[in-house]
C-alpha cells in the first residue's frame, strides 16, 4: 500500500521565551515527519496483515444511523470519532479571537502543539480505516458535527476544564480499548498514541494546577499506579453526556 503524508498547517503563535521543561515533548518541529511515521507503520505491507473485518460488523450506516462496527475496524472507528472531537475542539481553541489574550505565550504554545498532534491522530485513523476497509462493503465514519454550548472559548478556565475532560477521557478510552485489538500493528500504534494522549492530559493538568501533583492525581492513576481504563460501552455514554457530538451514531458491536 502506498504511504500517505499528512501535512499539518501550524498555528501562528507568539514564541515563548521561557517554556517549562514539561513542554519539551510537545515541540512543533518534526510533527509532519512523526505523523508520516505513524501512517507508514499503520499502512505498511507485512507478513501478518490485519484480518479482514467480519462483514456482519463492518462500520457503516444501519437503520439510518452510522454504526461504528466491531473488531479492529470498529475500534479504529471508535478512536477516529474521539480524535475528530479532540481535533475539532483544539482547532476552535487556537482559532478563537481571544486565544492570544486569555493564554500567555507558553500556554499558547502548549495548546497549539496539542492541536497539531490531534490533527495528526485524526488523519492517521482516517487513513488506517480506509486501508482496513479496502475491498469490503464497510464505510469510513463521516466528518462529525460538533457544538460546544457549554464551553466559553473566551474563558481560560472553561477551555482548560474542557480540555482536561477530553484528554482524561481519551486516555482511559485507549487503555480500555487496547485489550480488544487483534492486530499487533494496530495495537503498537494505539500504544504510541495513548502515550501522547497521557502527556497531553498531564500538560493540561499542569496548566490548571502548576506545581502540584495533579498531573498524576489519584483521580486518574489507580492504587496500582496505572492509568484508568474503560471499555467503549463505558466511555461512549460519558462522551455523549458532554453534548458536544451532534451527529448521531451507534456502537452496537463494541464491547
PDB file of C-alpha atoms in Angstrom:
ATOM      1  CA  UNK A   1       0.000   0.000   0.000  1.00  0.00           C
ATOM      2  CA  UNK A   2       1.224   3.472  -0.795  1.00  0.00           C
ATOM      3  CA  UNK A   3       2.185   5.582   2.183  1.00  0.00           C
ATOM      4  CA  UNK A   4       0.424   8.858   2.796  1.00  0.00           C
ATOM      5  CA  UNK A   5       1.995  12.008   4.127  1.00  0.00           C
ATOM      6  CA  UNK A   6       0.000  14.299   6.363  1.00  0.00           C
ATOM      7  CA  UNK A   7       0.909  17.949   6.377  1.00  0.00           C
ATOM      8  CA  UNK A   8      -0.191  19.996   9.354  1.00  0.00           C
ATOM      9  CA  UNK A   9      -0.585  23.727   8.992  1.00  0.00           C
ATOM     10  CA  UNK A  10       0.986  25.223  12.077  1.00  0.00           C
ATOM     11  CA  UNK A  11      -0.910  27.849  14.007  1.00  0.00           C
ATOM     12  CA  UNK A  12       0.872  31.142  14.321  1.00  0.00           C
ATOM     13  CA  UNK A  13       1.545  31.895  17.961  1.00  0.00           C
ATOM     14  CA  UNK A  14       3.916  34.187  19.766  1.00  0.00           C
ATOM     15  CA  UNK A  15       7.127  32.303  20.585  1.00  0.00           C
ATOM     16  CA  UNK A  16       7.500  31.617  24.268  1.00  0.00           C
ATOM     17  CA  UNK A  17      10.671  32.967  25.756  1.00  0.00           C
ATOM     18  CA  UNK A  18      10.775  30.771  28.842  1.00  0.00           C
ATOM     19  CA  UNK A  19       8.990  27.486  28.220  1.00  0.00           C
ATOM     20  CA  UNK A  20       8.805  24.954  31.045  1.00  0.00           C
ATOM     21  CA  UNK A  21      10.746  21.728  30.652  1.00  0.00           C
ATOM     22  CA  UNK A  22       7.457  19.820  30.732  1.00  0.00           C
ATOM     23  CA  UNK A  23       6.692  21.227  27.291  1.00  0.00           C
ATOM     24  CA  UNK A  24       9.827  19.802  25.653  1.00  0.00           C
ATOM     25  CA  UNK A  25       7.965  16.755  24.352  1.00  0.00           C
ATOM     26  CA  UNK A  26       5.362  18.954  22.661  1.00  0.00           C
ATOM     27  CA  UNK A  27       7.625  20.755  20.212  1.00  0.00           C
ATOM     28  CA  UNK A  28       6.016  21.544  16.871  1.00  0.00           C
ATOM     29  CA  UNK A  29       9.188  20.804  14.898  1.00  0.00           C
ATOM     30  CA  UNK A  30       9.187  17.366  13.342  1.00  0.00           C
ATOM     31  CA  UNK A  31       5.449  16.797  13.699  1.00  0.00           C
ATOM     32  CA  UNK A  32       4.931  16.203   9.999  1.00  0.00           C
ATOM     33  CA  UNK A  33       7.705  13.600   9.984  1.00  0.00           C
ATOM     34  CA  UNK A  34       6.306  11.945  13.090  1.00  0.00           C
ATOM     35  CA  UNK A  35       2.861  11.837  11.561  1.00  0.00           C
ATOM     36  CA  UNK A  36       4.209  10.269   8.408  1.00  0.00           C
ATOM     37  CA  UNK A  37       5.910   7.618  10.507  1.00  0.00           C
ATOM     38  CA  UNK A  38       2.597   6.749  12.147  1.00  0.00           C
ATOM     39  CA  UNK A  39       0.962   6.364   8.777  1.00  0.00           C
ATOM     40  CA  UNK A  40       3.769   4.234   7.416  1.00  0.00           C
ATOM     41  CA  UNK A  41       3.580   1.969  10.434  1.00  0.00           C
ATOM     42  CA  UNK A  42      -0.172   1.706  10.181  1.00  0.00           C
ATOM     43  CA  UNK A  43      -0.259   1.092   6.425  1.00  0.00           C
ATOM     44  CA  UNK A  44       2.882  -0.905   5.708  1.00  0.00           C
ATOM     45  CA  UNK A  45       2.864  -4.247   3.934  1.00  0.00           C
ATOM     46  CA  UNK A  46       3.996  -7.053   6.237  1.00  0.00           C
ATOM     47  CA  UNK A  47       3.745 -10.821   6.669  1.00  0.00           C
ATOM     48  CA  UNK A  48       0.881 -10.586   9.140  1.00  0.00           C
ATOM     49  CA  UNK A  49      -1.649  -8.038   7.839  1.00  0.00           C
ATOM     50  CA  UNK A  50      -4.759  -7.219   9.882  1.00  0.00           C
ATOM     51  CA  UNK A  51      -7.622  -9.644   9.329  1.00  0.00           C
ATOM     52  CA  UNK A  52     -10.487  -8.581   7.100  1.00  0.00           C
ATOM     53  CA  UNK A  53     -13.312  -7.292   9.323  1.00  0.00           C
ATOM     54  CA  UNK A  54     -16.326  -9.535   9.878  1.00  0.00           C
ATOM     55  CA  UNK A  55     -18.728  -8.500   7.123  1.00  0.00           C
ATOM     56  CA  UNK A  56     -21.649  -8.532   9.569  1.00  0.00           C
ATOM     57  CA  UNK A  57     -19.909  -5.982  11.779  1.00  0.00           C
ATOM     58  CA  UNK A  58     -18.414  -3.564   9.285  1.00  0.00           C
ATOM     59  CA  UNK A  59     -18.647   0.138  10.098  1.00  0.00           C
ATOM     60  CA  UNK A  60     -21.459   1.725   8.126  1.00  0.00           C
ATOM     61  CA  UNK A  61     -24.995   3.043   8.076  1.00  0.00           C
ATOM     62  CA  UNK A  62     -27.624   0.805   9.627  1.00  0.00           C
ATOM     63  CA  UNK A  63     -31.259   1.850  10.094  1.00  0.00           C
ATOM     64  CA  UNK A  64     -30.423   5.421   9.200  1.00  0.00           C
ATOM     65  CA  UNK A  65     -27.519   5.824  11.647  1.00  0.00           C
ATOM     66  CA  UNK A  66     -23.818   5.160  11.301  1.00  0.00           C
ATOM     67  CA  UNK A  67     -22.658   2.245  13.433  1.00  0.00           C
ATOM     68  CA  UNK A  68     -19.005   2.187  14.459  1.00  0.00           C
ATOM     69  CA  UNK A  69     -18.783  -1.538  13.729  1.00  0.00           C
ATOM     70  CA  UNK A  70     -16.903  -4.286  15.510  1.00  0.00           C
ATOM     71  CA  UNK A  71     -13.497  -5.940  15.538  1.00  0.00           C
ATOM     72  CA  UNK A  72     -10.368  -3.959  14.782  1.00  0.00           C
ATOM     73  CA  UNK A  73     -12.197  -1.779  12.256  1.00  0.00           C
ATOM     74  CA  UNK A  74     -14.738  -0.872  14.925  1.00  0.00           C
ATOM     75  CA  UNK A  75     -12.075   0.004  17.478  1.00  0.00           C
ATOM     76  CA  UNK A  76     -10.264   2.143  14.905  1.00  0.00           C
ATOM     77  CA  UNK A  77     -13.520   3.906  14.040  1.00  0.00           C
ATOM     78  CA  UNK A  78     -14.251   4.461  17.725  1.00  0.00           C
ATOM     79  CA  UNK A  79     -10.819   6.060  18.148  1.00  0.00           C
ATOM     80  CA  UNK A  80     -11.383   8.100  14.983  1.00  0.00           C
ATOM     81  CA  UNK A  81     -14.599   9.547  16.428  1.00  0.00           C
ATOM     82  CA  UNK A  82     -12.802  10.576  19.628  1.00  0.00           C
ATOM     83  CA  UNK A  83      -9.900  12.088  17.688  1.00  0.00           C
ATOM     84  CA  UNK A  84     -12.314  14.031  15.497  1.00  0.00           C
ATOM     85  CA  UNK A  85     -13.753  15.559  18.667  1.00  0.00           C
ATOM     86  CA  UNK A  86     -10.379  16.462  20.147  1.00  0.00           C
ATOM     87  CA  UNK A  87      -9.039  17.868  16.877  1.00  0.00           C
ATOM     88  CA  UNK A  88     -12.170  19.961  16.350  1.00  0.00           C
ATOM     89  CA  UNK A  89     -12.071  21.298  19.904  1.00  0.00           C
ATOM     90  CA  UNK A  90      -8.443  22.403  19.741  1.00  0.00           C
ATOM     91  CA  UNK A  91      -8.984  23.866  16.274  1.00  0.00           C
ATOM     92  CA  UNK A  92     -11.635  26.124  17.760  1.00  0.00           C
ATOM     93  CA  UNK A  93      -9.435  26.961  20.740  1.00  0.00           C
ATOM     94  CA  UNK A  94      -6.408  28.107  18.750  1.00  0.00           C
ATOM     95  CA  UNK A  95      -8.563  29.998  16.245  1.00  0.00           C
ATOM     96  CA  UNK A  96     -10.581  31.824  18.869  1.00  0.00           C
ATOM     97  CA  UNK A  97     -10.354  35.613  18.645  1.00  0.00           C
ATOM     98  CA  UNK A  98      -9.332  35.727  22.301  1.00  0.00           C
ATOM     99  CA  UNK A  99      -6.737  32.924  22.162  1.00  0.00           C
ATOM    100  CA  UNK A 100      -3.847  35.378  22.420  1.00  0.00           C
ATOM    101  CA  UNK A 101      -5.379  37.363  25.248  1.00  0.00           C
ATOM    102  CA  UNK A 102      -6.585  34.693  27.678  1.00  0.00           C
ATOM    103  CA  UNK A 103      -3.497  32.473  27.344  1.00  0.00           C
ATOM    104  CA  UNK A 104       0.099  33.560  27.831  1.00  0.00           C
ATOM    105  CA  UNK A 105       2.774  32.687  25.289  1.00  0.00           C
ATOM    106  CA  UNK A 106       3.745  29.414  26.979  1.00  0.00           C
ATOM    107  CA  UNK A 107       0.134  28.266  27.205  1.00  0.00           C
ATOM    108  CA  UNK A 108      -0.441  29.203  23.573  1.00  0.00           C
ATOM    109  CA  UNK A 109       2.489  27.053  22.510  1.00  0.00           C
ATOM    110  CA  UNK A 110       1.272  24.053  24.509  1.00  0.00           C
ATOM    111  CA  UNK A 111      -2.267  24.314  23.131  1.00  0.00           C
ATOM    112  CA  UNK A 112      -1.012  24.799  19.576  1.00  0.00           C
ATOM    113  CA  UNK A 113       1.112  21.675  19.941  1.00  0.00           C
ATOM    114  CA  UNK A 114      -1.846  19.677  21.232  1.00  0.00           C
ATOM    115  CA  UNK A 115      -3.907  20.929  18.305  1.00  0.00           C
ATOM    116  CA  UNK A 116      -1.284  19.743  15.817  1.00  0.00           C
ATOM    117  CA  UNK A 117      -0.972  16.331  17.488  1.00  0.00           C
ATOM    118  CA  UNK A 118      -4.722  15.736  17.474  1.00  0.00           C
ATOM    119  CA  UNK A 119      -4.989  16.645  13.798  1.00  0.00           C
ATOM    120  CA  UNK A 120      -2.279  14.093  13.040  1.00  0.00           C
ATOM    121  CA  UNK A 121      -4.067  11.447  15.094  1.00  0.00           C
ATOM    122  CA  UNK A 122      -7.360  12.160  13.312  1.00  0.00           C
ATOM    123  CA  UNK A 123      -5.786  11.906   9.870  1.00  0.00           C
ATOM    124  CA  UNK A 124      -3.932   8.729  10.823  1.00  0.00           C
ATOM    125  CA  UNK A 125      -7.138   6.952  11.803  1.00  0.00           C
ATOM    126  CA  UNK A 126      -8.942   8.117   8.675  1.00  0.00           C
ATOM    127  CA  UNK A 127      -6.138   6.636   6.558  1.00  0.00           C
ATOM    128  CA  UNK A 128      -5.860   3.431   8.607  1.00  0.00           C
ATOM    129  CA  UNK A 129      -9.597   2.787   8.457  1.00  0.00           C
ATOM    130  CA  UNK A 130      -9.686   3.442   4.718  1.00  0.00           C
ATOM    131  CA  UNK A 131      -6.935   0.840   4.310  1.00  0.00           C
ATOM    132  CA  UNK A 132      -8.613  -1.666   6.656  1.00  0.00           C
ATOM    133  CA  UNK A 133     -11.913  -1.425   4.785  1.00  0.00           C
ATOM    134  CA  UNK A 134     -10.443  -1.552   1.283  1.00  0.00           C
ATOM    135  CA  UNK A 135     -12.261  -4.200  -0.757  1.00  0.00           C
ATOM    136  CA  UNK A 136     -15.075  -4.529   1.777  1.00  0.00           C
ATOM    137  CA  UNK A 137     -18.547  -3.047   1.975  1.00  0.00           C
ATOM    138  CA  UNK A 138     -17.612  -1.042   5.050  1.00  0.00           C
ATOM    139  CA  UNK A 139     -17.746   2.729   5.227  1.00  0.00           C
ATOM    140  CA  UNK A 140     -15.458   5.291   6.836  1.00  0.00           C
ATOM    141  CA  UNK A 141     -17.078   7.370   9.555  1.00  0.00           C
ATOM    142  CA  UNK A 142     -18.038  10.734   8.008  1.00  0.00           C
ATOM    143  CA  UNK A 143     -16.906  14.039   9.436  1.00  0.00           C
ATOM    144  CA  UNK A 144     -18.859  14.532  12.641  1.00  0.00           C
ATOM    145  CA  UNK A 145     -20.595  17.765  13.545  1.00  0.00           C
ATOM    146  CA  UNK A 146     -19.909  19.399  16.910  1.00  0.00           C
ATOM    147  CA  UNK A 147     -21.346  22.126  19.139  1.00  0.00           C
ATOM    148  CA  UNK A 148     -19.923  23.483  22.381  1.00  0.00           C
ATOM    149  CA  UNK A 149     -22.804  25.296  24.011  1.00  0.00           C
ATOM    150  CA  UNK A 150     -21.423  24.675  27.494  1.00  0.00           C
ATOM    151  CA  UNK A 151     -17.915  25.935  26.667  1.00  0.00           C
ATOM    152  CA  UNK A 152     -16.893  29.586  26.837  1.00  0.00           C
ATOM    153  CA  UNK A 153     -13.954  29.854  24.446  1.00  0.00           C
ATOM    154  CA  UNK A 154     -13.273  33.342  25.819  1.00  0.00           C
ATOM    155  CA  UNK A 155     -12.639  31.974  29.304  1.00  0.00           C
ATOM    156  CA  UNK A 156      -9.373  30.263  30.262  1.00  0.00           C
ATOM    157  CA  UNK A 157     -10.893  28.054  32.954  1.00  0.00           C
ATOM    158  CA  UNK A 158     -13.698  26.880  30.690  1.00  0.00           C
ATOM    159  CA  UNK A 159     -11.319  25.941  27.878  1.00  0.00           C
ATOM    160  CA  UNK A 160      -8.801  24.174  30.097  1.00  0.00           C
ATOM    161  CA  UNK A 161     -11.509  22.395  32.070  1.00  0.00           C
ATOM    162  CA  UNK A 162     -12.968  21.039  28.839  1.00  0.00           C
ATOM    163  CA  UNK A 163      -9.528  20.058  27.560  1.00  0.00           C
ATOM    164  CA  UNK A 164      -8.893  18.188  30.817  1.00  0.00           C
ATOM    165  CA  UNK A 165     -12.154  16.249  30.475  1.00  0.00           C
ATOM    166  CA  UNK A 166     -11.410  15.331  26.857  1.00  0.00           C
ATOM    167  CA  UNK A 167      -7.800  14.295  27.449  1.00  0.00           C
ATOM    168  CA  UNK A 168      -8.563  12.225  30.555  1.00  0.00           C
ATOM    169  CA  UNK A 169     -11.395  10.515  28.685  1.00  0.00           C
ATOM    170  CA  UNK A 170      -9.141   9.835  25.714  1.00  0.00           C
ATOM    171  CA  UNK A 171      -6.520   8.118  27.868  1.00  0.00           C
ATOM    172  CA  UNK A 172      -8.961   5.776  29.574  1.00  0.00           C
ATOM    173  CA  UNK A 173     -10.658   5.106  26.234  1.00  0.00           C
ATOM    174  CA  UNK A 174      -7.423   3.975  24.560  1.00  0.00           C
ATOM    175  CA  UNK A 175      -6.383   1.971  27.607  1.00  0.00           C
ATOM    176  CA  UNK A 176      -9.733   0.231  27.760  1.00  0.00           C
ATOM    177  CA  UNK A 177      -9.964  -0.486  24.034  1.00  0.00           C
ATOM    178  CA  UNK A 178      -6.444  -1.861  23.677  1.00  0.00           C
ATOM    179  CA  UNK A 179      -7.380  -5.307  25.006  1.00  0.00           C
ATOM    180  CA  UNK A 180      -9.815  -5.768  22.111  1.00  0.00           C
ATOM    181  CA  UNK A 181      -7.361  -5.000  19.288  1.00  0.00           C
ATOM    182  CA  UNK A 182      -6.286  -8.157  17.473  1.00  0.00           C
ATOM    183  CA  UNK A 183      -3.748  -6.705  15.033  1.00  0.00           C
ATOM    184  CA  UNK A 184      -0.283  -6.317  16.544  1.00  0.00           C
ATOM    185  CA  UNK A 185       0.379  -3.386  14.197  1.00  0.00           C
ATOM    186  CA  UNK A 186      -2.719  -1.507  15.338  1.00  0.00           C
ATOM    187  CA  UNK A 187      -2.009  -2.292  18.984  1.00  0.00           C
ATOM    188  CA  UNK A 188       1.513  -0.896  18.641  1.00  0.00           C
ATOM    189  CA  UNK A 189       0.242   2.338  17.123  1.00  0.00           C
ATOM    190  CA  UNK A 190      -2.544   2.644  19.711  1.00  0.00           C
ATOM    191  CA  UNK A 191       0.077   2.246  22.437  1.00  0.00           C
ATOM    192  CA  UNK A 192       2.146   5.043  20.935  1.00  0.00           C
ATOM    193  CA  UNK A 193      -0.831   7.348  20.580  1.00  0.00           C
ATOM    194  CA  UNK A 194      -2.128   6.765  24.107  1.00  0.00           C
ATOM    195  CA  UNK A 195       1.303   7.641  25.490  1.00  0.00           C
ATOM    196  CA  UNK A 196       0.999  11.002  23.726  1.00  0.00           C
ATOM    197  CA  UNK A 197      -2.565  11.461  24.951  1.00  0.00           C
ATOM    198  CA  UNK A 198      -1.393  10.829  28.509  1.00  0.00           C
ATOM    199  CA  UNK A 199       1.230  13.547  28.080  1.00  0.00           C
ATOM    200  CA  UNK A 200      -1.485  15.871  26.794  1.00  0.00           C
ATOM    201  CA  UNK A 201      -3.556  15.157  29.899  1.00  0.00           C
ATOM    202  CA  UNK A 202      -0.540  15.819  32.100  1.00  0.00           C
ATOM    203  CA  UNK A 203       0.254  19.098  30.323  1.00  0.00           C
ATOM    204  CA  UNK A 204      -3.319  20.378  30.641  1.00  0.00           C
ATOM    205  CA  UNK A 205      -3.461  19.468  34.328  1.00  0.00           C
ATOM    206  CA  UNK A 206      -0.179  21.284  34.898  1.00  0.00           C
ATOM    207  CA  UNK A 207      -1.576  24.411  33.224  1.00  0.00           C
ATOM    208  CA  UNK A 208      -4.596  24.277  35.513  1.00  0.00           C
ATOM    209  CA  UNK A 209      -2.686  23.481  38.719  1.00  0.00           C
ATOM    210  CA  UNK A 210       1.003  24.314  38.209  1.00  0.00           C
ATOM    211  CA  UNK A 211       3.466  22.992  40.740  1.00  0.00           C
ATOM    212  CA  UNK A 212       1.104  20.344  42.120  1.00  0.00           C
ATOM    213  CA  UNK A 213       0.746  16.582  41.805  1.00  0.00           C
ATOM    214  CA  UNK A 214      -2.418  16.995  39.739  1.00  0.00           C
ATOM    215  CA  UNK A 215      -0.613  15.869  36.588  1.00  0.00           C
ATOM    216  CA  UNK A 216      -0.686  12.318  38.045  1.00  0.00           C
ATOM    217  CA  UNK A 217      -3.516  12.643  40.522  1.00  0.00           C
ATOM    218  CA  UNK A 218      -5.238   9.705  42.179  1.00  0.00           C
ATOM    219  CA  UNK A 219      -8.368  10.505  40.156  1.00  0.00           C
ATOM    220  CA  UNK A 220      -6.595   9.234  37.023  1.00  0.00           C
ATOM    221  CA  UNK A 221      -3.983   6.856  38.462  1.00  0.00           C
ATOM    222  CA  UNK A 222      -5.273   3.899  40.445  1.00  0.00           C
ATOM    223  CA  UNK A 223      -3.847   2.278  43.594  1.00  0.00           C
ATOM    224  CA  UNK A 224      -1.640   0.048  41.427  1.00  0.00           C
ATOM    225  CA  UNK A 225      -0.006   3.059  39.776  1.00  0.00           C
ATOM    226  CA  UNK A 226      -1.840   2.509  36.487  1.00  0.00           C
ATOM    227  CA  UNK A 227      -3.940   4.813  34.319  1.00  0.00           C
ATOM    228  CA  UNK A 228      -7.672   4.229  34.343  1.00  0.00           C
ATOM    229  CA  UNK A 229      -9.050   2.022  31.563  1.00  0.00           C
ATOM    230  CA  UNK A 230     -12.687   1.794  30.458  1.00  0.00           C
ATOM    231  CA  UNK A 231     -14.224  -0.194  27.626  1.00  0.00           C
ATOM    232  CA  UNK A 232     -16.086   1.628  24.827  1.00  0.00           C
ATOM    233  CA  UNK A 233     -19.544   0.933  26.282  1.00  0.00           C
ATOM    234  CA  UNK A 234     -18.495   2.935  29.352  1.00  0.00           C
ATOM    235  CA  UNK A 235     -16.736   5.788  27.551  1.00  0.00           C
ATOM    236  CA  UNK A 236     -19.298   6.485  24.824  1.00  0.00           C
ATOM    237  CA  UNK A 237     -22.123   7.451  27.254  1.00  0.00           C
ATOM    238  CA  UNK A 238     -19.735   9.773  29.094  1.00  0.00           C
ATOM    239  CA  UNK A 239     -18.771  11.480  25.840  1.00  0.00           C
ATOM    240  CA  UNK A 240     -22.427  11.691  24.786  1.00  0.00           C
ATOM    241  CA  UNK A 241     -23.268  13.365  28.104  1.00  0.00           C
ATOM    242  CA  UNK A 242     -20.983  16.267  27.168  1.00  0.00           C
ATOM    243  CA  UNK A 243     -23.383  17.082  24.295  1.00  0.00           C
ATOM    244  CA  UNK A 244     -20.526  18.076  22.002  1.00  0.00           C
ATOM    245  CA  UNK A 245     -21.107  15.492  19.249  1.00  0.00           C
ATOM    246  CA  UNK A 246     -24.176  16.425  17.211  1.00  0.00           C
ATOM    247  CA  UNK A 247     -24.022  13.568  14.705  1.00  0.00           C
ATOM    248  CA  UNK A 248     -25.934  10.523  15.918  1.00  0.00           C
ATOM    249  CA  UNK A 249     -24.193   7.145  15.712  1.00  0.00           C
ATOM    250  CA  UNK A 250     -24.435   3.750  17.344  1.00  0.00           C
ATOM    251  CA  UNK A 251     -21.880   1.268  18.686  1.00  0.00           C
ATOM    252  CA  UNK A 252     -23.796  -1.992  18.656  1.00  0.00           C
ATOM    253  CA  UNK A 253     -20.763  -4.238  18.075  1.00  0.00           C
ATOM    254  CA  UNK A 254     -18.267  -2.741  20.514  1.00  0.00           C
ATOM    255  CA  UNK A 255     -17.712  -4.221  23.985  1.00  0.00           C
TER     256      UNK A 255
END
